[in-house]
Amino acid sequence: MALCSSTSLELKNPFIEGTKGKIATSKSFLRVGYVAKNEKSCCCNGRKVAVSSHLMPGHLEGSFMEKKRLEEPSQKMDFVRTLLIDNYDSYTYNIYQELSVVNGVPPVVIQNDEWTWEDACHYLYEKRAFDNIVISPGPGSPTCAADIGICLRLLLECRDIPILGVCLGHQALGYVNGARIVHASEPVHGRLSEIEHNGSRLFDNIPSGRKSGFKVVRYHSLIIDSEALPKELIPTAWTSSSTHSFLESPNSGLNLDACKNQIRPSTSSDTFSTGSHNGASWSFSHPGRMQGGKVLMGIMHSTRPHYGLQFHPESIATCHGRQIFENFREITEDYWQRLRPRSTFINERNVHYTACMQVHVASQLFRVPRIGSLVHKEDAQPFKEAFRRSQLLGNANVNCLSISSALKFPESSINVRHLKLKWRKFDKLAARVGGARNIFNELFGVCKAENTFWLDSSSVEKKRARFSFMGGKDGPLWRQMTFRLSDQSDMDFKGGGYLSIKDTQGSTESMFLEKGFLDFLNQELLSFTYDEEDFEELPFDFHGGYIGYFGYSLKVECGMLSNRHKSTTPDACFFFADNFVVIDHLNDNVYILSLHEESTTSIPWLDDTENKLLCLEASTTRKLGEQASPTATFSPYKAGFLGEKSREQYIKDVSKCLEYIKDGESYELCLTSQMRKTVGEIDSLGLYLHLREKNPAPYAAWLNFSNEDLCICCSSPERFLCLDRNGILEAKPIKGTIARGVTLEEDEELKLKLQYSEKDQAENLMIVDLLRNDLGRVCEPGSVHVPHLMEVESYATVHTMVSTIRGKKRSNVSAVDCVRAAFPGGSMTGAPKLRSMELLDSLESSSRGIYSGSIGFFSYNQTFDLNIVIRTIVIHDGEASIGAGGAIVALSNPEDEYDEMLLKTRAPASAVIEFQ
């Protein structure tokens, strides 16, 4: 993680290199609210900073807690109860998923500033609700109180509870015991290393050494200095300074089980005594300092059941990660078994209490931390002013006997409506009438295609997408919802925004949504009832409902406290589509569907639309904008677009990102910029038809919100998130892009260059782990998996590296909850997501608006499919804008990042200049 380099306080602590006896405390990220007893308050630039006195030398020994623990008996446990401390990381719920499977019961997750020390003592010692503690990774450094919260005190005081620290948690274990936290020779994020270990219990049944199959994923910029390791700490694992990419040869591939071979038995065990100091005896001697050139990857305390891992055992690409968690469970079981057997009555009582705690954590899965407002000064880092939290999904229905019934959905303010669906199917019709383009032009292209939508699978090869959905302002249930976040002049987001709803008759209703748009949409969808037999024979998952977009600024309803910039376009805009057409590109079938209330008797739209389709001939006149032209190679500047930042400024911002990464504030930052061009009156539909011909994409879209003078021409190749009728969630992030070649030979060479690029693999792996985390918040334990990792897909102008993550949605969460857990898409933010978005807001000079948001549908039966808004032209008030960017990682070159950003604008920018 990172050193806090901004400011130091004179606290006479010799543990940190380069501070000359000072504790380094960042003024960049200060968290208010966690001030436990025995903490001293210091002033830093007029701000109060709490620093625990137990960090001082002389406070590292003696815990009153072990006496209370020793009074209680224990026995072998059927399941293990873990307290998981979340350091505001984007990988915590990957650990949550692993522990849920290994422990037999989900852990309880709290943020590191959520409990007071009194709270921790109450649950750990009075209620005895937990058997062990796991401290998550996170941004920042253990030397910064704001970054580590209560974790340091847990490590100091809970000497009699098994604790496992991962990455930042590992560094915290070293720091509280006197180790120095220093910069690594280079940041290592999303790259793999081979691990050698000493055979301690945490590495039971795991091979060791080079070519043993024990490769792990690393995400860190800081390390514990192994050259000055205190005697209390024993090195247990280490690696050389060399790193590897996931795929290193054409014969490599995703084979995460291969590392389970060549497993050798453990040669030692960690045995704890029941003496007053909780002493331990080891079958190996203290190794002292490691050999030169080795990087410390694991430690354990010599007399306490405390362990640390610098690498990430929960990563999808770490071998033997689950085995490590299983070993920690066994360590925990053996520890309590040897220390004190527990009666059956006590165990049953704690089972009951644990069930209550799991209900508590179930509700907290939807509680998102609110990140503090930023101070925006030139070249100043943002910092945390405060943390607010909001319950995103009603109150928990505390039922100690059933986790699945832990939540109740909020009651809708709208009356429950029972919807019926009528539909007709026309076999093999699409090709006979000229395809999707002709169908859209004939049915919805009149009057400049006002108030129309088209979710357009214009790239259907290799089964990337199958269905297209199109419609307009037709039915009695049609309406348009337009939402704008409230003004944030003081940069302290109070929540909510303004919603206007316009119906098919032209009437408009306006209201202020105190809880925001996502809460309103959730209630809307929950207000619908339906009969499954109406759509069970349909092969697609949109049967009517909302179609539109979320803008990037809606991140304030998903965790961020504020937006630095105000969007000029609405922050969300949706049609309610009751009459629409679906094209099945696989079978060439056409469907027409009409959604209506139960009392409706006749549906003339179905008859009218059927007649139009049957009269449509394949030779329908080609519309303006379809004329063929060579694939463009224009840069956006030659196309007349003006960038909001110069090349020099963008490169400077990339360099700032690299500094943040070096200091551990982020693993990856997805920096973006905007380009704009005045276009005046333009045939927006013609432009979109031209764009889809030149740059077909599986998640393309056309949206025309005429009342807002807003048209969106999207050629996105990336799916954000979808939920099907079987409850399967899927994300398909893209990370890694390279231009197509001129010749077949060059094209294949470039494709292989992308496939085996260490930088691009690192980018992709980081976002895959982030999306696994986001899905892990709302999916059944053990269900999140990666069927496709780092596959290269080819499009008209670029090759891209794509991965697929899937999981089974838990029954007690809604469709909107799934979106809220993952929005904005991690491929547009970086990781850890919240800290990365803070940093990006401080660097970017305007709102991203619709770019980086999502376009798609929410069906009335709670299915949805959303893209990531990239490769998109937004036309608003006579101006066309294009957003583009790229992921900055430790291996990034600033000049190359600028070139990649321009590459991503070429297809949409060239479409504009060719069409005009």
mmCIF file of C-alpha atoms in Angstrom, residues 477-674:
data_model
loop_
_atom_site.group_PDB
_atom_site.id
_atom_site.type_symbol
_atom_site.label_atom_id
_atom_site.label_comp_id
_atom_site.label_asym_id
_atom_site.label_seq_id
_atom_site.Cartn_x
_atom_site.Cartn_y
_atom_site.Cartn_z
ATOM 1 C CA LEU A 477 -48.149 3.413 -20.653
ATOM 2 C CA TRP A 478 -45.255 5.227 -22.347
ATOM 3 C CA ARG A 479 -43.541 7.937 -20.372
ATOM 4 C CA GLN A 480 -40.171 9.630 -20.098
ATOM 5 C CA MET A 481 -38.332 10.063 -16.798
ATOM 6 C CA THR A 482 -35.616 12.723 -16.611
ATOM 7 C CA PHE A 483 -33.506 13.060 -13.477
ATOM 8 C CA ARG A 484 -30.991 15.714 -12.447
ATOM 9 C CA LEU A 485 -28.969 15.569 -9.267
ATOM 10 C CA SER A 486 -29.439 18.468 -6.894
ATOM 11 C CA ASP A 487 -26.907 21.297 -6.974
ATOM 12 C CA GLN A 488 -23.821 20.756 -4.865
ATOM 13 C CA SER A 489 -22.457 24.271 -4.505
ATOM 14 C CA ASP A 490 -20.831 23.481 -1.167
ATOM 15 C CA MET A 491 -19.423 20.190 -2.538
ATOM 16 C CA ASP A 492 -21.154 18.352 0.295
ATOM 17 C CA PHE A 493 -23.731 16.139 -1.340
ATOM 18 C CA LYS A 494 -26.968 16.146 0.608
ATOM 19 C CA GLY A 495 -28.570 13.526 -1.617
ATOM 20 C CA GLY A 496 -31.486 13.489 -3.982
ATOM 21 C CA GLY A 497 -32.408 15.292 -7.151
ATOM 22 C CA TYR A 498 -35.196 16.485 -9.381
ATOM 23 C CA LEU A 499 -37.323 14.121 -11.453
ATOM 24 C CA SER A 500 -39.722 15.066 -14.226
ATOM 25 C CA ILE A 501 -42.114 12.527 -15.748
ATOM 26 C CA LYS A 502 -43.793 13.211 -19.079
ATOM 27 C CA ASP A 503 -46.551 10.933 -20.332
ATOM 28 C CA THR A 504 -47.779 10.152 -23.823
ATOM 29 C CA GLN A 505 -50.355 12.945 -23.647
ATOM 30 C CA GLY A 506 -47.690 15.560 -22.936
ATOM 31 C CA SER A 507 -48.522 16.085 -19.263
ATOM 32 C CA THR A 508 -45.507 16.605 -16.994
ATOM 33 C CA GLU A 509 -45.147 15.835 -13.305
ATOM 34 C CA SER A 510 -42.154 17.099 -11.316
ATOM 35 C CA MET A 511 -40.918 16.031 -7.910
ATOM 36 C CA PHE A 512 -37.860 16.056 -5.696
ATOM 37 C CA LEU A 513 -36.485 12.604 -4.896
ATOM 38 C CA GLU A 514 -34.897 12.807 -1.480
ATOM 39 C CA LYS A 515 -33.472 9.283 -1.696
ATOM 40 C CA GLY A 516 -32.293 9.626 -5.267
ATOM 41 C CA PHE A 517 -33.128 8.085 -8.610
ATOM 42 C CA LEU A 518 -32.013 4.507 -7.961
ATOM 43 C CA ASP A 519 -34.291 4.233 -4.960
ATOM 44 C CA PHE A 520 -37.191 5.534 -7.059
ATOM 45 C CA LEU A 521 -36.438 3.103 -9.894
ATOM 46 C CA ASN A 522 -36.228 0.257 -7.416
ATOM 47 C CA GLN A 523 -39.651 1.085 -6.027
ATOM 48 C CA GLU A 524 -41.091 1.415 -9.518
ATOM 49 C CA LEU A 525 -39.920 -2.042 -10.529
ATOM 50 C CA LEU A 526 -41.101 -3.554 -7.261
ATOM 51 C CA SER A 527 -44.572 -2.116 -7.825
ATOM 52 C CA PHE A 528 -45.194 -4.326 -10.879
ATOM 53 C CA THR A 529 -46.833 -7.727 -10.670
ATOM 54 C CA TYR A 530 -47.077 -10.098 -13.622
ATOM 55 C CA ASP A 531 -47.798 -13.611 -14.825
ATOM 56 C CA GLU A 532 -44.676 -15.536 -15.804
ATOM 57 C CA GLU A 533 -46.555 -17.539 -18.387
ATOM 58 C CA ASP A 534 -46.884 -14.318 -20.419
ATOM 59 C CA PHE A 535 -43.184 -14.421 -21.364
ATOM 60 C CA GLU A 536 -41.843 -17.868 -20.464
ATOM 61 C CA GLU A 537 -41.673 -18.920 -24.130
ATOM 62 C CA LEU A 538 -39.701 -15.837 -25.187
ATOM 63 C CA PRO A 539 -35.937 -16.356 -25.706
ATOM 64 C CA PHE A 540 -34.963 -12.857 -24.500
ATOM 65 C CA ASP A 541 -35.165 -11.065 -21.157
ATOM 66 C CA PHE A 542 -36.648 -7.648 -21.961
ATOM 67 C CA HIS A 543 -40.436 -7.856 -21.948
ATOM 68 C CA GLY A 544 -41.224 -4.189 -21.486
ATOM 69 C CA GLY A 545 -40.141 -1.609 -18.949
ATOM 70 C CA TYR A 546 -37.457 1.059 -18.741
ATOM 71 C CA ILE A 547 -34.884 1.805 -21.444
ATOM 72 C CA GLY A 548 -32.368 4.621 -21.095
ATOM 73 C CA TYR A 549 -29.115 5.566 -19.400
ATOM 74 C CA PHE A 550 -27.390 6.354 -16.115
ATOM 75 C CA GLY A 551 -24.774 9.103 -16.252
ATOM 76 C CA TYR A 552 -21.431 8.684 -14.520
ATOM 77 C CA SER A 553 -22.340 11.299 -11.903
ATOM 78 C CA LEU A 554 -24.915 8.913 -10.456
ATOM 79 C CA LYS A 555 -21.928 7.429 -8.623
ATOM 80 C CA VAL A 556 -22.994 9.634 -5.706
ATOM 81 C CA GLU A 557 -25.870 7.198 -5.191
ATOM 82 C CA CYS A 558 -23.409 4.295 -5.168
ATOM 83 C CA GLY A 559 -20.771 5.328 -2.654
ATOM 84 C CA MET A 560 -19.244 8.680 -3.548
ATOM 85 C CA LEU A 561 -20.181 11.679 -1.441
ATOM 86 C CA SER A 562 -19.912 14.327 -4.132
ATOM 87 C CA ASN A 563 -19.253 15.131 -7.770
ATOM 88 C CA ARG A 564 -16.716 17.825 -8.424
ATOM 89 C CA HIS A 565 -18.326 18.728 -11.745
ATOM 90 C CA LYS A 566 -21.943 19.272 -12.777
ATOM 91 C CA SER A 567 -23.160 17.452 -15.875
ATOM 92 C CA THR A 568 -24.835 19.527 -18.582
ATOM 93 C CA THR A 569 -26.922 16.517 -19.625
ATOM 94 C CA PRO A 570 -29.479 14.832 -17.341
ATOM 95 C CA ASP A 571 -27.930 12.404 -14.882
ATOM 96 C CA ALA A 572 -30.454 9.719 -15.833
ATOM 97 C CA CYS A 573 -33.055 9.525 -18.568
ATOM 98 C CA PHE A 574 -35.394 6.589 -19.298
ATOM 99 C CA PHE A 575 -38.400 5.774 -21.427
ATOM 100 C CA PHE A 576 -41.035 3.354 -20.193
ATOM 101 C CA ALA A 577 -41.447 1.178 -23.285
ATOM 102 C CA ASP A 578 -44.792 -0.592 -23.588
ATOM 103 C CA ASN A 579 -44.836 -1.236 -27.370
ATOM 104 C CA PHE A 580 -41.631 -2.418 -29.037
ATOM 105 C CA VAL A 581 -39.977 -4.723 -31.561
ATOM 106 C CA VAL A 582 -37.344 -7.398 -30.934
ATOM 107 C CA ILE A 583 -35.065 -8.923 -33.573
ATOM 108 C CA ASP A 584 -33.455 -12.310 -32.972
ATOM 109 C CA HIS A 585 -30.268 -12.125 -35.060
ATOM 110 C CA LEU A 586 -29.435 -15.768 -34.487
ATOM 111 C CA ASN A 587 -32.659 -17.175 -35.928
ATOM 112 C CA ASP A 588 -33.682 -14.164 -38.044
ATOM 113 C CA ASN A 589 -37.010 -13.914 -36.227
ATOM 114 C CA VAL A 590 -38.954 -10.743 -35.429
ATOM 115 C CA TYR A 591 -41.178 -10.256 -32.381
ATOM 116 C CA ILE A 592 -43.640 -7.476 -31.655
ATOM 117 C CA LEU A 593 -44.702 -6.986 -28.040
ATOM 118 C CA SER A 594 -47.230 -4.842 -26.229
ATOM 119 C CA LEU A 595 -47.395 -4.365 -22.483
ATOM 120 C CA HIS A 596 -50.660 -3.208 -20.994
ATOM 121 C CA GLU A 597 -52.619 -3.060 -17.789
ATOM 122 C CA GLU A 598 -54.906 -5.932 -16.982
ATOM 123 C CA SER A 599 -58.068 -3.980 -17.793
ATOM 124 C CA THR A 600 -57.063 -3.222 -21.414
ATOM 125 C CA THR A 601 -59.201 -5.099 -23.948
ATOM 126 C CA SER A 602 -57.805 -4.300 -27.410
ATOM 127 C CA ILE A 603 -54.268 -3.544 -28.609
ATOM 128 C CA PRO A 604 -54.396 -1.968 -32.084
ATOM 129 C CA TRP A 605 -50.628 -1.336 -32.110
ATOM 130 C CA LEU A 606 -49.931 -5.024 -32.651
ATOM 131 C CA ASP A 607 -52.159 -5.149 -35.734
ATOM 132 C CA ASP A 608 -50.782 -1.912 -37.176
ATOM 133 C CA THR A 609 -47.176 -2.970 -36.667
ATOM 134 C CA GLU A 610 -47.766 -6.410 -38.156
ATOM 135 C CA ASN A 611 -49.206 -4.826 -41.293
ATOM 136 C CA LYS A 612 -46.234 -2.466 -41.649
ATOM 137 C CA LEU A 613 -43.746 -5.311 -41.285
ATOM 138 C CA LEU A 614 -45.452 -7.536 -43.814
ATOM 139 C CA CYS A 615 -45.622 -4.679 -46.328
ATOM 140 C CA LEU A 616 -41.964 -3.766 -45.877
ATOM 141 C CA GLU A 617 -39.783 -4.910 -48.785
ATOM 142 C CA ALA A 618 -36.113 -5.743 -48.603
ATOM 143 C CA SER A 619 -35.377 -3.110 -51.264
ATOM 144 C CA THR A 620 -36.450 -0.254 -48.989
ATOM 145 C CA THR A 621 -34.589 2.894 -50.013
ATOM 146 C CA ARG A 622 -31.331 3.331 -48.176
ATOM 147 C CA LYS A 623 -31.479 6.330 -45.898
ATOM 148 C CA LEU A 624 -29.083 9.237 -45.681
ATOM 149 C CA GLY A 625 -25.834 8.318 -44.014
ATOM 150 C CA GLU A 626 -25.633 4.754 -45.327
ATOM 151 C CA GLN A 627 -23.347 5.588 -48.245
ATOM 152 C CA ALA A 628 -20.255 3.462 -48.171
ATOM 153 C CA SER A 629 -16.932 5.128 -47.504
ATOM 154 C CA PRO A 630 -13.478 3.903 -46.582
ATOM 155 C CA THR A 631 -12.721 3.130 -42.968
ATOM 156 C CA ALA A 632 -11.532 6.438 -41.571
ATOM 157 C CA THR A 633 -8.134 7.094 -40.079
ATOM 158 C CA PHE A 634 -8.796 10.659 -38.931
ATOM 159 C CA SER A 635 -7.571 11.784 -35.556
ATOM 160 C CA PRO A 636 -10.263 13.619 -33.547
ATOM 161 C CA TYR A 637 -8.371 16.883 -33.982
ATOM 162 C CA LYS A 638 -8.379 16.550 -37.769
ATOM 163 C CA ALA A 639 -12.098 15.879 -37.469
ATOM 164 C CA GLY A 640 -12.497 19.314 -35.909
ATOM 165 C CA PHE A 641 -12.860 18.222 -32.280
ATOM 166 C CA LEU A 642 -11.261 20.277 -29.544
ATOM 167 C CA GLY A 643 -9.831 18.477 -26.557
ATOM 168 C CA GLU A 644 -10.500 19.853 -23.089
ATOM 169 C CA LYS A 645 -6.854 19.140 -22.287
ATOM 170 C CA SER A 646 -3.704 19.536 -24.328
ATOM 171 C CA ARG A 647 -1.368 16.642 -24.954
ATOM 172 C CA GLU A 648 1.049 18.090 -22.407
ATOM 173 C CA GLN A 649 -1.628 18.395 -19.722
ATOM 174 C CA TYR A 650 -2.943 14.875 -20.293
ATOM 175 C CA ILE A 651 0.577 13.447 -20.040
ATOM 176 C CA LYS A 652 1.097 15.479 -16.866
ATOM 177 C CA ASP A 653 -2.104 14.006 -15.406
ATOM 178 C CA VAL A 654 -0.926 10.497 -16.268
ATOM 179 C CA SER A 655 2.288 11.233 -14.382
ATOM 180 C CA LYS A 656 0.235 12.341 -11.369
ATOM 181 C CA CYS A 657 -1.654 9.053 -11.554
ATOM 182 C CA LEU A 658 1.642 7.189 -11.510
ATOM 183 C CA GLU A 659 2.651 9.076 -8.363
ATOM 184 C CA TYR A 660 -0.617 8.112 -6.663
ATOM 185 C CA ILE A 661 0.000 4.498 -7.649
ATOM 186 C CA LYS A 662 3.578 4.614 -6.391
ATOM 187 C CA ASP A 663 2.300 5.895 -3.035
ATOM 188 C CA GLY A 664 -0.304 3.137 -2.871
ATOM 189 C CA GLU A 665 -3.380 5.337 -3.109
ATOM 190 C CA SER A 666 -4.601 3.249 -6.042
ATOM 191 C CA TYR A 667 -3.688 0.128 -7.988
ATOM 192 C CA GLU A 668 -5.152 1.441 -11.239
ATOM 193 C CA LEU A 669 -6.671 4.782 -12.293
ATOM 194 C CA CYS A 670 -8.899 5.063 -15.371
ATOM 195 C CA LEU A 671 -8.137 8.597 -16.496
ATOM 196 C CA THR A 672 -10.446 10.127 -19.122
ATOM 197 C CA SER A 673 -10.918 13.293 -21.140
ATOM 198 C CA GLN A 674 -13.558 14.837 -23.396
#
